[in-house]
XYZ file of C-alpha atoms in Angstrom:
561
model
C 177.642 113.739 80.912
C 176.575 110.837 83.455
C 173.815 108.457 82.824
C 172.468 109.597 86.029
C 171.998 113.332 84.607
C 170.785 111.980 81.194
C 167.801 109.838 82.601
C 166.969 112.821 84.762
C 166.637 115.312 81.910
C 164.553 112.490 80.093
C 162.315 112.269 83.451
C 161.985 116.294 83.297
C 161.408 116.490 79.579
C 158.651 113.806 79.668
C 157.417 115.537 82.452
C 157.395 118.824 80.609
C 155.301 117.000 77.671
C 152.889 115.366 79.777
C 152.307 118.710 81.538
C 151.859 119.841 77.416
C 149.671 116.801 76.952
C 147.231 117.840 79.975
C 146.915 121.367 78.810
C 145.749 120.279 75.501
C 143.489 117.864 76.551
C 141.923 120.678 78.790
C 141.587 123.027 76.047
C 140.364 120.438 73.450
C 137.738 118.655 75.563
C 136.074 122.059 75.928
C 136.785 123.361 72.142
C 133.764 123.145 69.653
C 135.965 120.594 67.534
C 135.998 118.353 70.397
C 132.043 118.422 71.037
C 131.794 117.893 67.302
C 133.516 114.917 66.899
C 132.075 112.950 70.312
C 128.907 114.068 68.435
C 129.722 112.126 64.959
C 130.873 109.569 67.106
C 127.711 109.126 68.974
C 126.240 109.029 65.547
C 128.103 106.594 64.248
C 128.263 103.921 66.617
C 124.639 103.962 67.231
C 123.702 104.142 63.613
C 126.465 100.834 63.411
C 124.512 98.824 66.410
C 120.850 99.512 65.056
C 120.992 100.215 61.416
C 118.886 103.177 62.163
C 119.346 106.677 61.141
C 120.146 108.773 63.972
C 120.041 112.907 64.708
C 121.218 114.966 67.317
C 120.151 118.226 67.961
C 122.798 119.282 70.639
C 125.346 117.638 72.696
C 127.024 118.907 75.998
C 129.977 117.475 77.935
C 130.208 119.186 82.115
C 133.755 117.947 82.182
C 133.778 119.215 86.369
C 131.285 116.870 86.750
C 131.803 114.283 84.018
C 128.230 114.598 82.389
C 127.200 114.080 79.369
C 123.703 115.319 77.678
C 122.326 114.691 74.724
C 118.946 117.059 73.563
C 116.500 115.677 71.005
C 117.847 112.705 70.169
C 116.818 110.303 67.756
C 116.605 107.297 65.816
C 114.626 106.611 62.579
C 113.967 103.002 62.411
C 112.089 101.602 58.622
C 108.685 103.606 58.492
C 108.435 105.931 55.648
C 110.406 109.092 56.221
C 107.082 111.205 56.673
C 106.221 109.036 59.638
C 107.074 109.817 63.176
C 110.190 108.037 64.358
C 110.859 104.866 66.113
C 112.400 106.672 69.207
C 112.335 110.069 70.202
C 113.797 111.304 73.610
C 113.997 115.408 74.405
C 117.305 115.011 76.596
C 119.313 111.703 77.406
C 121.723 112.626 79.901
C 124.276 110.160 81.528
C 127.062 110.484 84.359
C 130.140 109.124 83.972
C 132.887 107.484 86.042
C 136.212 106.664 85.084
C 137.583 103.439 86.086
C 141.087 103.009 84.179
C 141.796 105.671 81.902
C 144.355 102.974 79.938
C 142.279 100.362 79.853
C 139.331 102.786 78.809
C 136.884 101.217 80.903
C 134.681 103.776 82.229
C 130.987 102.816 84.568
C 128.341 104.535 84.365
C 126.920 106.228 87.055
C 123.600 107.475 86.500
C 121.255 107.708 83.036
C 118.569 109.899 82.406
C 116.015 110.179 79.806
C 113.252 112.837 79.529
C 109.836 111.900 77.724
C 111.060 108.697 75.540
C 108.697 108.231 72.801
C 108.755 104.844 71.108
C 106.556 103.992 68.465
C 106.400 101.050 66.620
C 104.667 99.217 63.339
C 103.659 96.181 62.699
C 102.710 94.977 59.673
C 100.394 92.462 58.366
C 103.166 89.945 57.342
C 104.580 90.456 61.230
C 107.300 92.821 60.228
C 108.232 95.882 62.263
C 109.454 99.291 61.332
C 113.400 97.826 63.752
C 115.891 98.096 62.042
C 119.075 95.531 61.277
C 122.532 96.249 62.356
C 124.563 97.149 59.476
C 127.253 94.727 58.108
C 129.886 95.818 56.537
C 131.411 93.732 53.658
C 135.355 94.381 53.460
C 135.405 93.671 57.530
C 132.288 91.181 58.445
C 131.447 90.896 61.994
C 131.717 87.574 64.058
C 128.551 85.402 63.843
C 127.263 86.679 67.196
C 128.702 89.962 68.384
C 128.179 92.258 71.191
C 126.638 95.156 70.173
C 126.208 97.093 73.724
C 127.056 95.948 76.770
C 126.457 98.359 80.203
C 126.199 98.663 83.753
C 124.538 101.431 84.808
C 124.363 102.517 88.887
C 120.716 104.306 88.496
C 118.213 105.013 85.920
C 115.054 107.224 85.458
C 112.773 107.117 82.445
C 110.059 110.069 82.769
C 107.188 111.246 81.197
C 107.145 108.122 78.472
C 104.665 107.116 75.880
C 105.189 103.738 74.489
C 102.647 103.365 70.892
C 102.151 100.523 68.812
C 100.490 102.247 65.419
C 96.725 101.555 65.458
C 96.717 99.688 68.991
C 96.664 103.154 71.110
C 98.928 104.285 73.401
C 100.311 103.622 76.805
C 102.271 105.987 79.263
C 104.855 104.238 81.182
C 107.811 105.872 83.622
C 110.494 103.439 84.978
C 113.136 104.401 87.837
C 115.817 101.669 88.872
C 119.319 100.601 89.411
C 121.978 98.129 89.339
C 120.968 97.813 85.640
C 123.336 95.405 83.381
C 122.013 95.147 79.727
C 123.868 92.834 77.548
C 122.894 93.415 73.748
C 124.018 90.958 71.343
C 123.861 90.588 67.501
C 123.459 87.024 65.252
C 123.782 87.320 61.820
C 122.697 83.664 61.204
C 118.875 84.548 62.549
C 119.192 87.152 62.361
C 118.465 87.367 65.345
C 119.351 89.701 69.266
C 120.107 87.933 72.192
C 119.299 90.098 75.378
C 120.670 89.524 78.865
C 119.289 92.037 81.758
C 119.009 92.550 85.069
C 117.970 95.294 87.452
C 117.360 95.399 91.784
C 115.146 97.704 92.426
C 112.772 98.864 89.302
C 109.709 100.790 89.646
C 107.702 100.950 86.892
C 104.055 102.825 86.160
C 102.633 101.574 83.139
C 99.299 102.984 82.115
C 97.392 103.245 85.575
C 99.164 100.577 87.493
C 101.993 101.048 89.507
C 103.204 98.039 91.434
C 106.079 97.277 94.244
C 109.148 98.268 93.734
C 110.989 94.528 91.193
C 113.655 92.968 90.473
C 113.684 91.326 87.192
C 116.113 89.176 85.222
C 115.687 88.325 81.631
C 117.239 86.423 79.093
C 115.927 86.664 76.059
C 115.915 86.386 71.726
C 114.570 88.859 69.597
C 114.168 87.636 66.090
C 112.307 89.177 63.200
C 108.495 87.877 64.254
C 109.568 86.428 67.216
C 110.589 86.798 70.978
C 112.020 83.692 72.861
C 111.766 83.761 76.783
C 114.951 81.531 77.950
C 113.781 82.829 81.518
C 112.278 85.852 82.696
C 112.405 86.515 86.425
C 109.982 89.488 88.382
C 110.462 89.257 92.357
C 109.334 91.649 94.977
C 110.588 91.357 98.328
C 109.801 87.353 98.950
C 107.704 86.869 96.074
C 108.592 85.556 92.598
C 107.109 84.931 88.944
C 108.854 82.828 86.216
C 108.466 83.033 82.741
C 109.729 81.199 80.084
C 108.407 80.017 76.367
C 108.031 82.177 73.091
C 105.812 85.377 71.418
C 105.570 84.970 67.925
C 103.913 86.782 64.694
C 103.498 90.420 66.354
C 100.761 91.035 64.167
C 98.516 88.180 65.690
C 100.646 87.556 68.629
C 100.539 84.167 69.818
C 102.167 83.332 73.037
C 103.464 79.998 74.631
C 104.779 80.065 78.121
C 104.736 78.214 81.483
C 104.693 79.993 84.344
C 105.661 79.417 88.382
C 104.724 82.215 90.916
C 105.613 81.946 94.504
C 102.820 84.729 95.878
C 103.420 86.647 99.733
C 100.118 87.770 100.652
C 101.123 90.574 102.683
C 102.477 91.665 99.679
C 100.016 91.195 97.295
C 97.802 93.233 99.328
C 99.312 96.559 98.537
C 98.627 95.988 95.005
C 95.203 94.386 95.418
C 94.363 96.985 98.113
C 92.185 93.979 99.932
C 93.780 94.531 104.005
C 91.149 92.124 104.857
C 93.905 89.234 103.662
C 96.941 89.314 106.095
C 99.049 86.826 105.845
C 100.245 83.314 104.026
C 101.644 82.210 100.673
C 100.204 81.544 97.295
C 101.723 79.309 94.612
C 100.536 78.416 91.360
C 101.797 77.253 88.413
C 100.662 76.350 84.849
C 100.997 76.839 81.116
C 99.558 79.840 79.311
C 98.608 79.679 75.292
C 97.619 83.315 73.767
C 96.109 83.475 70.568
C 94.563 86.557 70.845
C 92.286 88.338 73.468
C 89.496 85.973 72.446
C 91.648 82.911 71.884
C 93.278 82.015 75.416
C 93.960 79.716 77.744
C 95.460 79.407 81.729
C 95.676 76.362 83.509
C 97.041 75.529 86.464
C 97.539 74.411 89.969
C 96.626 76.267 93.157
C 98.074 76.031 96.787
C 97.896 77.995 99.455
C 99.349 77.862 103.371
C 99.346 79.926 106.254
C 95.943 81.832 105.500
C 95.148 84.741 107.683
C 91.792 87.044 106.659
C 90.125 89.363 109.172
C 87.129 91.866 108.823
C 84.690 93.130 111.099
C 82.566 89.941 111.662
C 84.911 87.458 111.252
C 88.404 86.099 111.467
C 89.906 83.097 110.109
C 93.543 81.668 110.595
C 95.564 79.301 109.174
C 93.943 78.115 106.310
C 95.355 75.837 103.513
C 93.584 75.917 99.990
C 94.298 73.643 96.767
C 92.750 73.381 93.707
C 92.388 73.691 90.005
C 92.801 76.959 87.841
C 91.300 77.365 84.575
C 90.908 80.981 82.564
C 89.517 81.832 79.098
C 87.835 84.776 77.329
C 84.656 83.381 79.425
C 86.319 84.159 82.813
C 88.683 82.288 85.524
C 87.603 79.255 86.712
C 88.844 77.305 89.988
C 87.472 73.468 90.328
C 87.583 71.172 93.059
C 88.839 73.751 95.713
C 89.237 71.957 99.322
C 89.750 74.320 102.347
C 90.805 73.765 105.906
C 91.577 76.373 108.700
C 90.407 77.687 111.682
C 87.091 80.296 112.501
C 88.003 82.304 115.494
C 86.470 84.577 117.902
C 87.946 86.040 120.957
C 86.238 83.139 123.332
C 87.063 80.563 121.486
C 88.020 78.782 117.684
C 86.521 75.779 115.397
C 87.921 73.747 112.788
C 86.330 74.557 109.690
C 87.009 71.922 106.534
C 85.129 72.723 103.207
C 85.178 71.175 99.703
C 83.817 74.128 96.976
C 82.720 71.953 93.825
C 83.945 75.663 91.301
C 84.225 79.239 91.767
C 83.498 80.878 88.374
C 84.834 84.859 87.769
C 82.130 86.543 84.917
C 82.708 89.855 84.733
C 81.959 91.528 87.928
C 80.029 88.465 89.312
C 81.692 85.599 90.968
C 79.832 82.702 91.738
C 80.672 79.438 94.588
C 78.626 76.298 93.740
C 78.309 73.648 95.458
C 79.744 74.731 98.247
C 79.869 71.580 101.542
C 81.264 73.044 104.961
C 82.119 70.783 107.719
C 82.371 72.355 110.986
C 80.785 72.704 114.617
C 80.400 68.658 114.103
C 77.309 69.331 111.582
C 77.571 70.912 107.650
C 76.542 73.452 105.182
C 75.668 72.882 102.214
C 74.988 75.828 99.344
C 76.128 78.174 96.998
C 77.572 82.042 97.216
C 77.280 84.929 94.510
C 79.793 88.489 95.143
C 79.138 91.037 92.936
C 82.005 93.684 92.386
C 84.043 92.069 95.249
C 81.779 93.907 97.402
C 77.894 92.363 97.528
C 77.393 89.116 98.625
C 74.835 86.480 99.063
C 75.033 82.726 100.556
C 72.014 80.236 101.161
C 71.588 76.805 102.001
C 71.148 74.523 104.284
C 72.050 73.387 107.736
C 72.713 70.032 108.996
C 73.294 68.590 112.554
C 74.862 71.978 113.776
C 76.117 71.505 117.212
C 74.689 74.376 119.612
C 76.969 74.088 122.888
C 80.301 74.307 120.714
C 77.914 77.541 118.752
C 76.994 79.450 121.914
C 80.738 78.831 123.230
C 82.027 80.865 119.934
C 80.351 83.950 121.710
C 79.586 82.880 124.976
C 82.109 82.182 128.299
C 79.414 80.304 130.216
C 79.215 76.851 129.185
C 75.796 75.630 127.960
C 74.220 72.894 129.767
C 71.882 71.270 127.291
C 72.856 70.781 123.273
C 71.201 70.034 120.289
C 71.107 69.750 116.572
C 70.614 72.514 114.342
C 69.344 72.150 110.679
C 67.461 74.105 108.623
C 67.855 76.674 105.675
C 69.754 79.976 106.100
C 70.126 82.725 103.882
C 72.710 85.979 104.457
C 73.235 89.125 102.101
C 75.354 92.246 102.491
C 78.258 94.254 101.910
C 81.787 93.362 102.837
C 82.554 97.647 102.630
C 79.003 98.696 104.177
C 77.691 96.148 106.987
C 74.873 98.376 107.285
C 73.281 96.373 104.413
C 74.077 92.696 106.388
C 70.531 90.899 106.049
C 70.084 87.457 107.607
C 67.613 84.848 107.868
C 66.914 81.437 108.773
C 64.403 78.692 109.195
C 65.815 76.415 111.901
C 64.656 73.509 113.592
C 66.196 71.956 116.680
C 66.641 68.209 117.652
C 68.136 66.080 120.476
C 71.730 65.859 120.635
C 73.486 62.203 120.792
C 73.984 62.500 124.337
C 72.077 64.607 127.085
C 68.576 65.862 127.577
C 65.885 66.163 124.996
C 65.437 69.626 123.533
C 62.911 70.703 120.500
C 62.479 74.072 118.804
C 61.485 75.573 115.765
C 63.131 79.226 115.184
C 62.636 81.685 112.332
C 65.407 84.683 112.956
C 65.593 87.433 110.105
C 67.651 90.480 110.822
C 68.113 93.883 109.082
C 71.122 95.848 110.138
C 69.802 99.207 108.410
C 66.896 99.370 110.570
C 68.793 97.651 113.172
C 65.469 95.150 113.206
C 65.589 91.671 114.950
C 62.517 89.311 114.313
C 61.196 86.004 115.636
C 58.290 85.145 113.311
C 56.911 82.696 115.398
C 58.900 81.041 117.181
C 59.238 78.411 120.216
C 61.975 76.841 121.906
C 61.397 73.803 124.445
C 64.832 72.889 126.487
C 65.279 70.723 129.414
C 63.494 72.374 132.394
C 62.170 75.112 130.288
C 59.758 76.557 127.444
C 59.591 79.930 125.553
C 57.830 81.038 122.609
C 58.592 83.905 120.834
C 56.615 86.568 118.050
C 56.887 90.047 116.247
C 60.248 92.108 115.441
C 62.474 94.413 117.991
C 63.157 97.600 116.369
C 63.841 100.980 117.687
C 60.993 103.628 116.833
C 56.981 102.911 116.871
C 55.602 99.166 115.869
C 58.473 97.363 117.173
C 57.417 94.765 119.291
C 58.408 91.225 120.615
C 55.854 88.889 122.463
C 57.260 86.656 125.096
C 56.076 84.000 126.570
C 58.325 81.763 129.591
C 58.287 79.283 131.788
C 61.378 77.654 133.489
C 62.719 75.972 136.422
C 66.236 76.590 135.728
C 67.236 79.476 134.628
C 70.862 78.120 133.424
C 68.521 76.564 130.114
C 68.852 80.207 129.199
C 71.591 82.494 130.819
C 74.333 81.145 129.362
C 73.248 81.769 125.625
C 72.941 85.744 127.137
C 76.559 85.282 128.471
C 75.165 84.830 131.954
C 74.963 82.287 134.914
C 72.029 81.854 137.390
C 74.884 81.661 139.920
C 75.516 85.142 139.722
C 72.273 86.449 140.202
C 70.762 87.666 143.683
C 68.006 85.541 143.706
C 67.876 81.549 143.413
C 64.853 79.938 141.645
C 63.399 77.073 143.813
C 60.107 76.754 142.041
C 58.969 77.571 138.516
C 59.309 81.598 137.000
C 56.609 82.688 134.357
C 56.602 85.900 132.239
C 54.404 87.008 129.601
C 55.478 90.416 128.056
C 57.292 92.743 125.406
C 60.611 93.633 124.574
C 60.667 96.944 122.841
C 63.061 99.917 122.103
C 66.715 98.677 119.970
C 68.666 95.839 120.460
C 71.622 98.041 122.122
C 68.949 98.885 124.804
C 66.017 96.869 124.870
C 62.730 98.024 127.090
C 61.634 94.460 128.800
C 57.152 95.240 130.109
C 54.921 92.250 131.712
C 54.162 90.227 134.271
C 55.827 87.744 136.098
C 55.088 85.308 138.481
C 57.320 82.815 140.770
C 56.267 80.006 143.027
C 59.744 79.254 144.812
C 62.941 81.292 145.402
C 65.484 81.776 147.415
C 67.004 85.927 148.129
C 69.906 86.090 150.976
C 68.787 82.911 153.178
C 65.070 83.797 152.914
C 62.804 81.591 151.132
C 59.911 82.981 149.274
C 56.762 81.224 148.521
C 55.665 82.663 145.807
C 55.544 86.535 144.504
């Protein structure tokens, strides 16, 4: 017989066995012997890696679809045998892929786990009910060995309760991918190193549910301790580092320092504050927990690019530093300078302030000492919010400027300026602005440069009745005097007295966002009026006399009328 022939009945015959080989692999894999033994070996290896005590109630293997299930799985870890276990899933349930078949490297695509349960002890000396590896004497294991190490394309965790015994519980779910968990045993701690990674995870703990993370973490878990070699949580262009150590998990106490790089578009979703719209946050400190009435935060502030915008007011630009300080008192933020722009639609200002602390107690925060520079005068007071909602400023006014004011709001320029000063007081909502209440006691002075103005004026206004009043007020400007008393306010016993006399009216117009140019009429002599203004501010009803002894209508000059 040729060689030829001979290696081509080998070929056939190996061919034949294979073919044998297949069909008993199909029939096994699906046999009860088969499930039985992936079952022990479940067991086993998990029962090696934790030093728990593990049970199964059922296991399943779709072989069409490479899927694997596990129902009621779980693992006992050192609490009494009586006591509910350490973990407790209803179904784990994992897809698998095979990559080489004789390399046996196999990925995993997907892992599932329905209502995880973990409950843990800890015990006055710090000791928990997790278990140690098991060792076994006639074959020891390295002194650091890898006790699981995966890759996993997606993951769910749902319906979850994570308990610590006497501390109450929390329900969590958890939905990712790209997860790679490296789990490592050291039997000179002893101790378990942990690598991980994920891109995306979304996680609801308790009530919260943030942005979709990415987190990276290498850590230590020892007996009653956790070290943090680095612990990364980023979302889109934000980032917070971590690193430091927990110890005794009875009385935790916590060392870390922290970094956090803050996008405050993105912070907004979770804060659910739209009024902030854009610019960057960092701060970064050192944190010291001894317990939720023994801790400490400190750190610096710094913030660029800040954009906020409500219904009354806009500001762009701004840059913030300071101080951060936080206790079981409150949060505390010292020696806070500002800088940024206040703009309207007309025009914008440079606004610089220098905010001495802003104290968190509670639901009340508090801004003292509080020195604004802007419109080439300053403010100096303090500011009270209640529930991030009510607020209150006063102080006082100095040197205000009130051409660059009236140009804020107004296209016509001003012809005269003066100095504003005086004490001002504001209270409202930043949700309702029905409840805005303002008032002021202002005085008004000469300017540096230009024409001599004087004026006392005592403004209060009440946005619920939609009320605007004067006290008593007077106002004398370059070629012009008014005086002004009583409230406008829609419905009966609104009333404002008016009393004027001018020769230009340009002293006036342009605060009204008007011109004497574009009027019919030119005043060549002096106009008086004594009245009322009545009705609401969005239509007011103007009644009284008026007299003029020069003006000028389409070429014709009039005396007097």
């Amino acid at each position: 017989m040729s060689r030829k022939r001979i290696f081509g009945r080998l070929a056939l015959c190996a061919a034949a066995l294979l073919l044998v080989a297949v069909v008993l692999a199909f029939f096994t894999i699906r046999s009860p012997w088969f499930y039985r033994q992936v079952r022990a070996r479940i067991v086993n290896t998990v029962e090696d890696a934790t030093g728990g005590r593990v049970e199964i109630a059922t296991f399943s293997f779709d072989w069409t679809h490479l899927r694997a299930q596990v129902d009621g799985f779980t693992l006992h870890g050192t609490e009494a045998a009586a006591d509910p276990p350490l973990f407790h899933a209803d179904s784990v349930a994992l897809g698998i892929k095979i990559v080489s078949i004789l390399k046996r490297d196999v990925d995993i695509r997907y892992l599932e786990v329905n209502s995880p349960r973990i409950r843990l002890i800890i015990g006055a000396d710090g000791r928990t009910n997790l278990p140690e590896p098991k060792v076994r004497a006639k074959n020891p294991r390295p002194p650091v060995e890898t006790l699981l190490k995966l890759a996993i394309g997606r993951f769910a965790l749902q319906n979850g309760i994570f308990e610590i015994v006497s501390r109450g519980q929390t329900p969590f779910e958890a939905r990712g991918g790209n997860l790679q968990v490296a789990f490592r045993y050291d039997a000179k701690g002893p101790r378990y190193p942990i690598d991980l990674s994920v891109q995306p995870l979304d996680l609801h703990w308790a009530a919260y549910t943030p942005l979709p993370l990415g987190v990276t973490l290498a850590a230590t878990l020892e007996r009653n301790r956790i070290g943090l070699q680095s612990l990364a949580i980023s979302s889109g262009t934000s980032r917070v580092d971590l690193s430091g150590a927990i110890e005794n998990f009875d009385a935790p106490r916590a060392s870390l320092n922290y970094s956090a790089s803050i996008t405050v578009a993105e912070a907004t979703k979770v804060l659910r504050i739209p009024e902030l719209q854009r610019g960057a946050m960092q701060v970064s400190g050192a944190l010291a927990w001894n317990g939720a009435q023994a801790f400490s935060l400190t750190g610096k502030v710094h913030g660029s690019g800040l954009d906020y915008s409500d219904a009354t007011i806009r500001l762009r630009g701004f840059q913030a530093v300071g101080s951060l300080a936080a206790g079981p008192r409150g949060v505390d933020l010292n020696g806070l300078q500002l800088s940024g722009k206040y703009v309207t639609d007309l025009s914008q200002a440079q606004v610089d302030a220098r905010i001495a602390g802003v104290s968190l107690r509670g639901p009340v925060l508090t801004l003292r000492d509080v020195t604004l520079s802007t419109f080439g005068g300053t403010f100096h007071g303090e500011a009270r919010v209640l529930n991030l909602d009510n607020y209150s400023i006063s102080g006082e006014i100095a040197g205000f400027e009130a051409r660059p004011v009236v140009a804020m709001y107004s296209g016509p320029r001003l012809p005269w300026d003066a100095r504003v000063s005086g004490s001002v007081n504001v209270a409202g909502s930043f949700k309702r602005a029905v409840e805005l209440r303002a008032s002021a006691e202002l005085s008004l002075a000469p300017a540096l440069e230009g024409a001599r103005v004087h004026g006392q004026l005592n403004p209060a206004y009440e946005a619920a009745g939609r009320t605007l009043s004067l006290g008593h007020s007077s106002l004398s400007l370059p070629s012009s005097r008014v005086e002004f008393s009583g409230a406008i306010r829609p419905g009966p016993g609104g009333q404002l007295r008016v009393r004027l006399e001018t020769r230009d009216l340009d002293d006036l117009l342009p605060a009204l966002g008007a011109t004497a140019a574009a009027l019919p009429a030119k005043l060549t002599g002096t106009a008086f009026f004594d009245g009322t203004v009545t009705g609401s501010l969005d239509s007011p009803q103007i009644a009284g006399h008026v007299r003029v002894t020069g003006a000028e209508y389409k070429d014709q000059k009039f005396d007097a009328f």
